[in-house]
Coordinates of C-alpha atoms in Angstrom, one line a residue:
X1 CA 17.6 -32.1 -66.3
X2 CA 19.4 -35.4 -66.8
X3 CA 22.0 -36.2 -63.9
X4 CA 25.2 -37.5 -64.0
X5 CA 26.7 -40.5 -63.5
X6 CA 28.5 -38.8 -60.9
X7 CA 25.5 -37.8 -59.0
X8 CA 23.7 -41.0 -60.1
X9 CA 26.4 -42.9 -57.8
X10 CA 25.8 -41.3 -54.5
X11 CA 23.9 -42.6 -52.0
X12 CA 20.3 -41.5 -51.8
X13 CA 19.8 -40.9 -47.9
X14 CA 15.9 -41.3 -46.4
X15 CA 14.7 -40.2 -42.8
X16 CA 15.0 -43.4 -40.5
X17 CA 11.0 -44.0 -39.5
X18 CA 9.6 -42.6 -36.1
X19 CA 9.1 -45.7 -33.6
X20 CA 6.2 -43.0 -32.2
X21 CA 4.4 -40.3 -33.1
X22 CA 1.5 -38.3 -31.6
X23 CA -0.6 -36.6 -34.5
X24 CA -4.0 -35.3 -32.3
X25 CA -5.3 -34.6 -29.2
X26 CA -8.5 -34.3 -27.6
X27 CA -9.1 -32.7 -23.8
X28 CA -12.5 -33.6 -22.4
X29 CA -14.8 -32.3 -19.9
X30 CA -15.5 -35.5 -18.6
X31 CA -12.9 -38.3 -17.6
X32 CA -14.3 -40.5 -20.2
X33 CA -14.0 -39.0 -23.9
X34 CA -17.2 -39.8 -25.3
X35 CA -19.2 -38.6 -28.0
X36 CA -18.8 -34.8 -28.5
X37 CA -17.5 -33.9 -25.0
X38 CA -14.6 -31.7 -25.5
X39 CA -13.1 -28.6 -22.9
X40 CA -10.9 -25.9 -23.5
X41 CA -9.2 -25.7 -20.4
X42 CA -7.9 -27.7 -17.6
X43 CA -9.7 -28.1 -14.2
X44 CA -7.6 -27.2 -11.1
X45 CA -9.1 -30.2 -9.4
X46 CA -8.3 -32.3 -12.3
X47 CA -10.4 -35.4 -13.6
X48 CA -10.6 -34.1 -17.1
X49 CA -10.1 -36.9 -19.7
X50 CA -7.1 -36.3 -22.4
X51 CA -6.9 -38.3 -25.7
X52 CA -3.8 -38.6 -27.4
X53 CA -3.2 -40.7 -30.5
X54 CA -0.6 -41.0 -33.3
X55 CA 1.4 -43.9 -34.3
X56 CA 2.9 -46.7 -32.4
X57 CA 1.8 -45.0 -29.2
X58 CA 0.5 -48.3 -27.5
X59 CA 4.2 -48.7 -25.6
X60 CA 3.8 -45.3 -24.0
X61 CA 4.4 -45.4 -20.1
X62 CA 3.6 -41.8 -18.9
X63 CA 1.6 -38.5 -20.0
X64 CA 3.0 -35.7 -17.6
X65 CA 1.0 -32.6 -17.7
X66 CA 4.0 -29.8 -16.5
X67 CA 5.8 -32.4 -14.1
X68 CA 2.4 -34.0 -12.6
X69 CA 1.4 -37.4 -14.0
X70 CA -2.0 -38.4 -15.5
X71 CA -3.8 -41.0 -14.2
X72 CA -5.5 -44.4 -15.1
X73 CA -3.3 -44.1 -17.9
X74 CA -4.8 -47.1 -21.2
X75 CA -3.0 -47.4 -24.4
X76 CA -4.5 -49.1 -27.1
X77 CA -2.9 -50.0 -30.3
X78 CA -5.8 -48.8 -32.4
X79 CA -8.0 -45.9 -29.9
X80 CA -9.7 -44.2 -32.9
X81 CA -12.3 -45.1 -35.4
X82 CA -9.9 -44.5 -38.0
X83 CA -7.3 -46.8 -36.3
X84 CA -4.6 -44.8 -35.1
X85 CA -2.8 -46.1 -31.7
X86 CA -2.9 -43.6 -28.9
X87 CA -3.6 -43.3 -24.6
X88 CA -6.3 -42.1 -22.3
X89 CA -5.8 -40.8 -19.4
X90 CA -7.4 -38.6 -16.2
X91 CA -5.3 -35.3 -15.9
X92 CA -3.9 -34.2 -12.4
X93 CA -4.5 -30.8 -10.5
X94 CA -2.3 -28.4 -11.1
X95 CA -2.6 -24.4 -11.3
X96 CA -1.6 -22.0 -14.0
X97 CA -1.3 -21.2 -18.1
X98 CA 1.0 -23.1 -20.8
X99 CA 1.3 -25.9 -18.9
X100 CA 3.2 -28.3 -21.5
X101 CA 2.3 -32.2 -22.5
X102 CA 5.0 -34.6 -22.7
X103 CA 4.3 -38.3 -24.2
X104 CA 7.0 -40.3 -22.9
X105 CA 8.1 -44.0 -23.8
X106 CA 9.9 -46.2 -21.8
X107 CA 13.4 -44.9 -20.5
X108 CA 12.1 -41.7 -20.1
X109 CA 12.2 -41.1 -24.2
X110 CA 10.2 -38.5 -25.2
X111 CA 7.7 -37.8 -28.2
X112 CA 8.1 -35.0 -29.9
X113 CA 4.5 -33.0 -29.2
X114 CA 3.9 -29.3 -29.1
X115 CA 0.6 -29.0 -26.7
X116 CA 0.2 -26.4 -24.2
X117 CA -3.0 -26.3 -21.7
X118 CA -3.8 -23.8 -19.1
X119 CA -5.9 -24.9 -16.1
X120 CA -8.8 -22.6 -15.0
X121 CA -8.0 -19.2 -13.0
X122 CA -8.9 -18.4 -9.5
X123 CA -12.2 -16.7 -9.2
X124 CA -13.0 -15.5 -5.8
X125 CA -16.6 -15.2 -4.9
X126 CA -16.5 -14.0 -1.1
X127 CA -14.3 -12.6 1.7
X128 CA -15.8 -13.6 5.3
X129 CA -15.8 -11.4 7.0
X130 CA -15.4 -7.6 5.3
X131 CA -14.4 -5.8 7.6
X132 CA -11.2 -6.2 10.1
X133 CA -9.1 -3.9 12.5
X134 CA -5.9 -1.8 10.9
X135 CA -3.5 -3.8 13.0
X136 CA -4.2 -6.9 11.0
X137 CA -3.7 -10.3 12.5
X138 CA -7.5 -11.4 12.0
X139 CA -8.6 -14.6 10.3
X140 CA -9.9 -14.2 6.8
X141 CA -11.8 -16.6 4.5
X142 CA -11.4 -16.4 0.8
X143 CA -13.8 -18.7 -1.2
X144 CA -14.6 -19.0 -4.5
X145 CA -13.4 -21.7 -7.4
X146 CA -10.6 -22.8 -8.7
X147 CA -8.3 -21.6 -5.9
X148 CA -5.3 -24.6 -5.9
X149 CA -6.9 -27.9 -5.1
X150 CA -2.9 -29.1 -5.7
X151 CA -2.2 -26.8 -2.8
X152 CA -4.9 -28.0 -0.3
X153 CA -3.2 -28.6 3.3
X154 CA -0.2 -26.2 2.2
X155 CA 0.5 -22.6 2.4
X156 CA 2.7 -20.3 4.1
X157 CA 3.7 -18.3 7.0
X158 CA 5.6 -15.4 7.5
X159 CA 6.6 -14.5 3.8
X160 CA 5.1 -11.3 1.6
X161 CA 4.2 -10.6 -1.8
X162 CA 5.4 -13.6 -3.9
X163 CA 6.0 -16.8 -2.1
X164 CA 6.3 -20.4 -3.7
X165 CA 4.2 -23.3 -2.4
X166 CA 4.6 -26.6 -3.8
X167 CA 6.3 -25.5 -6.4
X168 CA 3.8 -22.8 -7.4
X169 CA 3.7 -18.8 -7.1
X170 CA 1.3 -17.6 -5.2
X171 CA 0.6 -14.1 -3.4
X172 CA -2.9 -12.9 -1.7
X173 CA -3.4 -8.9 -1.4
X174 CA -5.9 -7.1 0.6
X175 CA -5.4 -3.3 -1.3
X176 CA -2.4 -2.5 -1.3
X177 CA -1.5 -5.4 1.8
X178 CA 0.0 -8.3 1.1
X179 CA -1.1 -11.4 2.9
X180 CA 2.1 -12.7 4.8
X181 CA 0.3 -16.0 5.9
X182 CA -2.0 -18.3 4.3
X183 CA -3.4 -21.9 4.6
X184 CA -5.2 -23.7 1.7
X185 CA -8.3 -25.9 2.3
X186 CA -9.3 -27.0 -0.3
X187 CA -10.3 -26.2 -4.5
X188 CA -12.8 -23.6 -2.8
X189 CA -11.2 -22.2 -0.1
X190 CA -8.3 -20.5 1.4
X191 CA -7.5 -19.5 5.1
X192 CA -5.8 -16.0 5.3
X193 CA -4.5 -13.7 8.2
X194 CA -5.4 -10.2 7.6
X195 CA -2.2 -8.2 7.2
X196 CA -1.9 -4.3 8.5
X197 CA -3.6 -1.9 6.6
X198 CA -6.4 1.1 5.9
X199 CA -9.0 1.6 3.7
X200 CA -11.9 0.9 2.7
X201 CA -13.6 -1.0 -0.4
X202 CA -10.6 -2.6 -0.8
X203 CA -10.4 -5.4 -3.8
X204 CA -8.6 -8.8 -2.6
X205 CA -6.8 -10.3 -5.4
X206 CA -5.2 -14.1 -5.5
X207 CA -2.4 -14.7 -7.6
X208 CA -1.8 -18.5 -8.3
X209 CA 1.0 -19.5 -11.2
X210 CA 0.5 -16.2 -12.9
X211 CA -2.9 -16.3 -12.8
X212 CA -5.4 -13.6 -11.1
X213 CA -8.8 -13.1 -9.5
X214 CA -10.2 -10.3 -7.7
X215 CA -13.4 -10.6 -5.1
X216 CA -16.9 -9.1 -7.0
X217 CA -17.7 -5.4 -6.0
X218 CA -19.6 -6.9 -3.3
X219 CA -17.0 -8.4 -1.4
X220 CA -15.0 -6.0 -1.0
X221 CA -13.3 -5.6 2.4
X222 CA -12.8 -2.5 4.8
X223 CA -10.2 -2.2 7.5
X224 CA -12.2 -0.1 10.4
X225 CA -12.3 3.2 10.4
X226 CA -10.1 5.6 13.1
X227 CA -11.3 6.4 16.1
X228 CA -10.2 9.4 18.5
X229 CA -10.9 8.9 22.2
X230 CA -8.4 11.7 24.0
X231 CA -6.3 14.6 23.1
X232 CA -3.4 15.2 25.4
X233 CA -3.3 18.3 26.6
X234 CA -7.0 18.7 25.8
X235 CA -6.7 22.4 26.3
X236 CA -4.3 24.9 24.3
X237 CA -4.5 28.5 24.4
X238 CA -6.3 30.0 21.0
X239 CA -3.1 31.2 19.2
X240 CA -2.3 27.5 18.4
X241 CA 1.1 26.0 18.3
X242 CA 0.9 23.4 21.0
X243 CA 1.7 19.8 20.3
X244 CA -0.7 17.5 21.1
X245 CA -1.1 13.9 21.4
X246 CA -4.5 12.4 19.8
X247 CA -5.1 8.4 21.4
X248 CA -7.4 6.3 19.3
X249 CA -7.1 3.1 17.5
X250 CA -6.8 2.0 13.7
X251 CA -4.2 4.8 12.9
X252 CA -2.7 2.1 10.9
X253 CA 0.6 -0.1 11.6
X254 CA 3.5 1.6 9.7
X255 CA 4.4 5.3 9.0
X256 CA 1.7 6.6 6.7
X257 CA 0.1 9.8 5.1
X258 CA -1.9 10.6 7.8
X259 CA -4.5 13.9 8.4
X260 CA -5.6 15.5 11.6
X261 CA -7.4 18.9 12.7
X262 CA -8.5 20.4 15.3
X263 CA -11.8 21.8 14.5
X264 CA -12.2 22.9 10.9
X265 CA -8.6 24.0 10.4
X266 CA -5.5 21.0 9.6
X267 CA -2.4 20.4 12.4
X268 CA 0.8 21.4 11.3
X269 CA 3.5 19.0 11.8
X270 CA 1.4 16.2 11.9
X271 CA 3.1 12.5 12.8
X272 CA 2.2 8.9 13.4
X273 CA 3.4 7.1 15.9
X274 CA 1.8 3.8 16.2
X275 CA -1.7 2.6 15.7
X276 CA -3.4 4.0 18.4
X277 CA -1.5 7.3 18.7
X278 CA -0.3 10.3 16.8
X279 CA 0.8 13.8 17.1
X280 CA 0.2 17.2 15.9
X281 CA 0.3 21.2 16.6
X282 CA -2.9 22.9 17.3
X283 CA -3.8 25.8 14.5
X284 CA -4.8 28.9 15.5
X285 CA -8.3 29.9 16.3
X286 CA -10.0 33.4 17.4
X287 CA -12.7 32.1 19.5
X288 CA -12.2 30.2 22.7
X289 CA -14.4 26.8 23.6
X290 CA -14.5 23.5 23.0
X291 CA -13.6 22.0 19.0
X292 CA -14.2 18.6 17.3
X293 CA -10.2 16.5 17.2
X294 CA -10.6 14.3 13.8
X295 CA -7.9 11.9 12.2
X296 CA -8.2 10.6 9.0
X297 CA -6.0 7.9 7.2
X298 CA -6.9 6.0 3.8
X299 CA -9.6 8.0 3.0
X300 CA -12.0 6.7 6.0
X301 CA -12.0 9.8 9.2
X302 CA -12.9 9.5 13.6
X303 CA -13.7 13.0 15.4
X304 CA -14.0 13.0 19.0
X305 CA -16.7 15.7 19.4
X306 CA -15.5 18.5 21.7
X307 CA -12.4 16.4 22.5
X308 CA -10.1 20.1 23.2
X309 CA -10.9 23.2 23.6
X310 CA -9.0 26.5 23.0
X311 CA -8.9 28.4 26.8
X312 CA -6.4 30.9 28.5
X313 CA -2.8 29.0 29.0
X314 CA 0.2 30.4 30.7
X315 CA 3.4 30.9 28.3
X316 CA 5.5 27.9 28.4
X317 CA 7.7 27.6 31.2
X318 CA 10.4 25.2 31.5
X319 CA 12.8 22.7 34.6
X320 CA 16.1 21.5 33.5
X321 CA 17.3 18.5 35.4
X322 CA 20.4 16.3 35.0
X323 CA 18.1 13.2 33.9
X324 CA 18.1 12.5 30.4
X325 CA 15.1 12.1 28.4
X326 CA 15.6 8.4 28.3
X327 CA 15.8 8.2 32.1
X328 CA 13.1 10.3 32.6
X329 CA 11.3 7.7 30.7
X330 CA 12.0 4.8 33.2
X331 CA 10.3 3.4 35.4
X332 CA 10.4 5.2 39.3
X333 CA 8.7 2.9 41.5
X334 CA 6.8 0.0 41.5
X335 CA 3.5 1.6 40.7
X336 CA 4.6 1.8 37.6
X337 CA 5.3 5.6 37.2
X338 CA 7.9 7.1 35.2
X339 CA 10.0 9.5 36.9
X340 CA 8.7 12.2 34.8
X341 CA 4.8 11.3 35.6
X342 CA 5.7 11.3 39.1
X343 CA 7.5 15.1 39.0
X344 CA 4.1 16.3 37.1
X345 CA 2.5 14.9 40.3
X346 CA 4.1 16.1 42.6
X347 CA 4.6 19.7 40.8
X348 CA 0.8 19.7 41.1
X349 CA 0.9 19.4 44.7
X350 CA 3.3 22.2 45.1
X351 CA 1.6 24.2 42.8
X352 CA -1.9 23.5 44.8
X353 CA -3.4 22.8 41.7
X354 CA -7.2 21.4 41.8
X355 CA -6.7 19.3 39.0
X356 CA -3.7 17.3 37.5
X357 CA -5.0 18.2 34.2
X358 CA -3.7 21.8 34.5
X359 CA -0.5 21.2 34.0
X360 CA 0.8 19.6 30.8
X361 CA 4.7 18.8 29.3
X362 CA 4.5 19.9 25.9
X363 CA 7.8 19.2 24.8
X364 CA 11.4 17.0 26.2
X365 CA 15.0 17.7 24.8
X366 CA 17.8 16.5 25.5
X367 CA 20.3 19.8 26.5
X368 CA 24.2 19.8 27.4
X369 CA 24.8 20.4 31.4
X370 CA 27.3 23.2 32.1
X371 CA 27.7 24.1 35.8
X372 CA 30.3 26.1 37.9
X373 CA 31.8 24.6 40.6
X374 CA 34.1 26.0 43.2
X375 CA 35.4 29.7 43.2
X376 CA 37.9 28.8 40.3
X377 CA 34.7 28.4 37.8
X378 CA 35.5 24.9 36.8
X379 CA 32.9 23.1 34.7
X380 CA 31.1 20.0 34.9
X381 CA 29.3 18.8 31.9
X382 CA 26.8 16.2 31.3
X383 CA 23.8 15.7 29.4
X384 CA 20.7 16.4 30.6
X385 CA 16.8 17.5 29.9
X386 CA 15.0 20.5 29.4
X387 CA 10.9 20.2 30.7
X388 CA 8.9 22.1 29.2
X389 CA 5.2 22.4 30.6
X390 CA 2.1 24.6 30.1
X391 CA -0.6 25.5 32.6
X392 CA -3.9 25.9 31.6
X393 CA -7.0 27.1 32.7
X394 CA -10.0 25.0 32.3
X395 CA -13.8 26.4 31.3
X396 CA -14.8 26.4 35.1
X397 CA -11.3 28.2 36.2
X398 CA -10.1 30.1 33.4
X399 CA -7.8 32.2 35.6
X400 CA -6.7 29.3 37.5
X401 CA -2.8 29.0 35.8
X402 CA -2.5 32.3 36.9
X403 CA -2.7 30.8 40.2
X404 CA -0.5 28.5 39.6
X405 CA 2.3 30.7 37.9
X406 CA 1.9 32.9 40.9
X407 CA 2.6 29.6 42.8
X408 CA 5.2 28.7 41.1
X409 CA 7.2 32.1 40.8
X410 CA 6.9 32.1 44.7
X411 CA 8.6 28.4 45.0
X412 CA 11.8 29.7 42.7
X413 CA 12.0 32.6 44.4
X414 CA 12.4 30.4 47.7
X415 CA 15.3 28.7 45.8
X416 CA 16.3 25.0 45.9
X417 CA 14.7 24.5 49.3
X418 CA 11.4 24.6 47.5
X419 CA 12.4 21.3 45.6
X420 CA 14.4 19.1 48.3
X421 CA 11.0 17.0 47.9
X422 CA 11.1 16.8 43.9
X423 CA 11.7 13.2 42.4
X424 CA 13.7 14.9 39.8
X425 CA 17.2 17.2 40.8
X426 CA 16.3 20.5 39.0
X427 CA 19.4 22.6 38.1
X428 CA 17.2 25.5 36.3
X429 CA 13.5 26.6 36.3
X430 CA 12.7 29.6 34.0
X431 CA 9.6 31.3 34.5
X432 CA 7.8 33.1 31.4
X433 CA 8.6 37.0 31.7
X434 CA 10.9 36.8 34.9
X435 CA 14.9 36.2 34.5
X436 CA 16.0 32.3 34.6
X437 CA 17.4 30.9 38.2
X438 CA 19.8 28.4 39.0
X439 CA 20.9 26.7 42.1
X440 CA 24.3 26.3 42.9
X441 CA 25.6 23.5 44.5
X442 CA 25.3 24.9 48.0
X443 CA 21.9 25.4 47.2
X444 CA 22.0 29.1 46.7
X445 CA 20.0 31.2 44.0
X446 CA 22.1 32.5 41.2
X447 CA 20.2 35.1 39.2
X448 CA 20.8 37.1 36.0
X449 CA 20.3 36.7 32.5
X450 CA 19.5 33.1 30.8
X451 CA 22.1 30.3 31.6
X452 CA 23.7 28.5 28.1
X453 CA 22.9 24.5 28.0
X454 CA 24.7 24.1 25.4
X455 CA 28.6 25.0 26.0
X456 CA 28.3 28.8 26.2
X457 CA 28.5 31.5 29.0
X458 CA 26.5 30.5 32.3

């Protein structure tokens, strides 16, 4: 259509000419572009060449890939065979995906250029070595390619899961563990301290900038296996219900699922108290003898052949004493004793007992002390602990903690004299199937019925 004169007297307004542009790219293999040498991907290591070319690109002063420079860094005003200006230069390590290109000119100007590269990811070829203890703490080696040449001489110490180094993300995870200290070496090789854990087959994955790799099938590592060396009592009688204490090591470091039987049947109640111990309550079982104690955590099991056996027992009898379970727990000489080890001692001697092993405290509680004093029945309270031990017969003396009930119903009935020589003050001592006796102040046996510990009638 024909314009107006209107329209034919405005100003006809053109795009003011780029002083630079970049037009192509070409990322080589090699540091020298040449012939047709051409890579998809960055190395970690760098040393791949990068072409760049465009238009009025000789006056360009840096090529950053993310915020590391490229090196050896020529600019020519005609680069190409078909003439176009444009810079060469050796690209930097660096780690990760999308890392972006910026062309810049003098003053920090930059030239518009949408070019994203990713470096290579980690691969890991090999764990040395593949096996290690569930406490952790052991010196791993992860090698393999690609692993953060950027980061050699760097790492960290005392972090978990993600943790930035040099700028970068990185976490290392053995299973389900993370690694919570690490020390680079080099492009092929990272230094790692095992962390706690269980398992075994477990894959070790490095994640660097986003980026994963996991260790081949054949590398895969194993934390050891549990082991059971004691239970504690080893004897219980057949109808079950007795907690015991199973001693081992790699139990694993923190509270965990964890699976323990005595013979072919499961404890009840089962808990985990550190790496090398944990607790459970015997099951039931018809015949009498010896029976395999196995723990098994992360999939991987111990037994201790014949480690307890099912054999007559006394019912539970029980000492109160005004020593609180935490005192009973300290230290009572310098032979390093606790005050309750050395009352099981010496209960042994009074009892005449051949062997220590007879007598076991099943269970400590903490109980409220409620005592008469005087003639006007005034009470004294205080907090306390209730003992309770088992005696138990062994294979070579199965009647022998009939002895030492006899024993010790013979000791009550003598009254407090019987324990001037305890290293415990025992208010109350109730004997399985006889009424429970305490001792006055004066010394003197008060019978009748069972005595409240916790705020009741006496």
């Amino acid at each position: 259509p024909e314009s107006t004169e209107e329209e034919s007297s405005q100003p006809v307004s053109t795009p003011a000419p780029l002083t630079a542009a970049v037009t192509g790219h070409k990322l080589c293999c090699k540091r020298r572009c040449e012939g047709g040498d051409e890579c998809a991907v960055l190395k970690t290591g760098g040393g791949n060449g990068l072409l760049v070319w465009g238009e009025k690109l000789e006056s360009v002063q840096a090529i950053r890939i993310g915020t590391a420079v490229c090196g050896q860094l020529q600019c020519e005003a005609s680069i190409t065979s078909d003439g176009d200006s444009g810079c060469w230069c050796v690209t930097p390590m660096g780690l990760g995906a999308g890392a972006a290109v910026h062309v810049e000119l003098a003053g920090g100007v930059i030239v518009p250029y949408e070019l994203l590269l990713d470096y290579l990811p980690p691969v890991v070829d090999s764990i040395v070595p593949l096996f290690g203890a569930a406490v952790g703490g052991e010196e791993l080696t992860v090698q393999g390619r690609n692993l953060g040449a950027v980061l050699a001489g760097k790492g960290w110490e005392g972090g978990g899961g993600s943790n930035v180094v040099e700028g970068y993300e990185a976490s290392i995870t053995v299973g389900q563990s993370q690694v919570t200290a690490a020390s680079w070496l080099s492009d092929s090789s990272i230094l790692v301290t095992l962390p706690p854990g269980v398992g075994k087959a477990l894959p070790v994955h490095v994640t660097l900038a986003g980026q994963t790799g996991a260790a081949p099938p054949a590398s895969l590592f194993s934390f050891a296996a549990p082991q059971v060396y004691a239970a504690v009592p080893p004897f219980a009688p057949p109808g079950g219900g007795v907690g015991i204490t199973l001693l081992g090591q790699h139990f694993g470091s923190d509270p965990r699922p964890l699976l323990a039987s005595v013979g072919p049947l499961s404890c009840s109640n089962t808990l985990w108290f550190s790496d090398s111990a944990a607790w459970c309550v015997t099951p039931p079982r018809e015949q009498k003898g010896p029976a395999p104690v196995r723990v098994e955590v992360g999939g991987q099991s111990g037994a201790l052949e014949g480690g307890f056996t099912y054999t007559t027992a006394s019912p539970p009898f029980t000492f109160t004493t005004s020593f609180s379970p935490q005192e009973l727990q300290t230290l009572a000489s310098a032979g390093g004793k606790t005050r309750l080890e050395e009352f099981r001692e010496w209960l042994q001697g009074a009892l005449a007992l051949r062997e220590l092993a007879q007598v076991y405290v099943t269970k400590v509680e903490e109980v409220l002390l409620n005592r008469r004093r005087g003639s006007d029945h005034r009470r004294v309270g205080g907090v306390g602990s209730r003992i309770r031990m088992l005696a138990l017969g062994s294979q070579d003396d199965p009647e022998g903690h009939e002895e030492a009930m006899a024993v010790l119903g013979s000791l009550v009935q003598r009254g407090a004299s019987a324990f001037a020589t305890s290293p415990l003050p025992i208010q109350r001592v109730h004997v399985p199937g006889e009424a429970e006796v305490e001792w006055g102040q004066t010394g003197s046996v008060n019978g009748g019925g069972e005595a409240s510990e916790s705020g009741g009638g006496e």
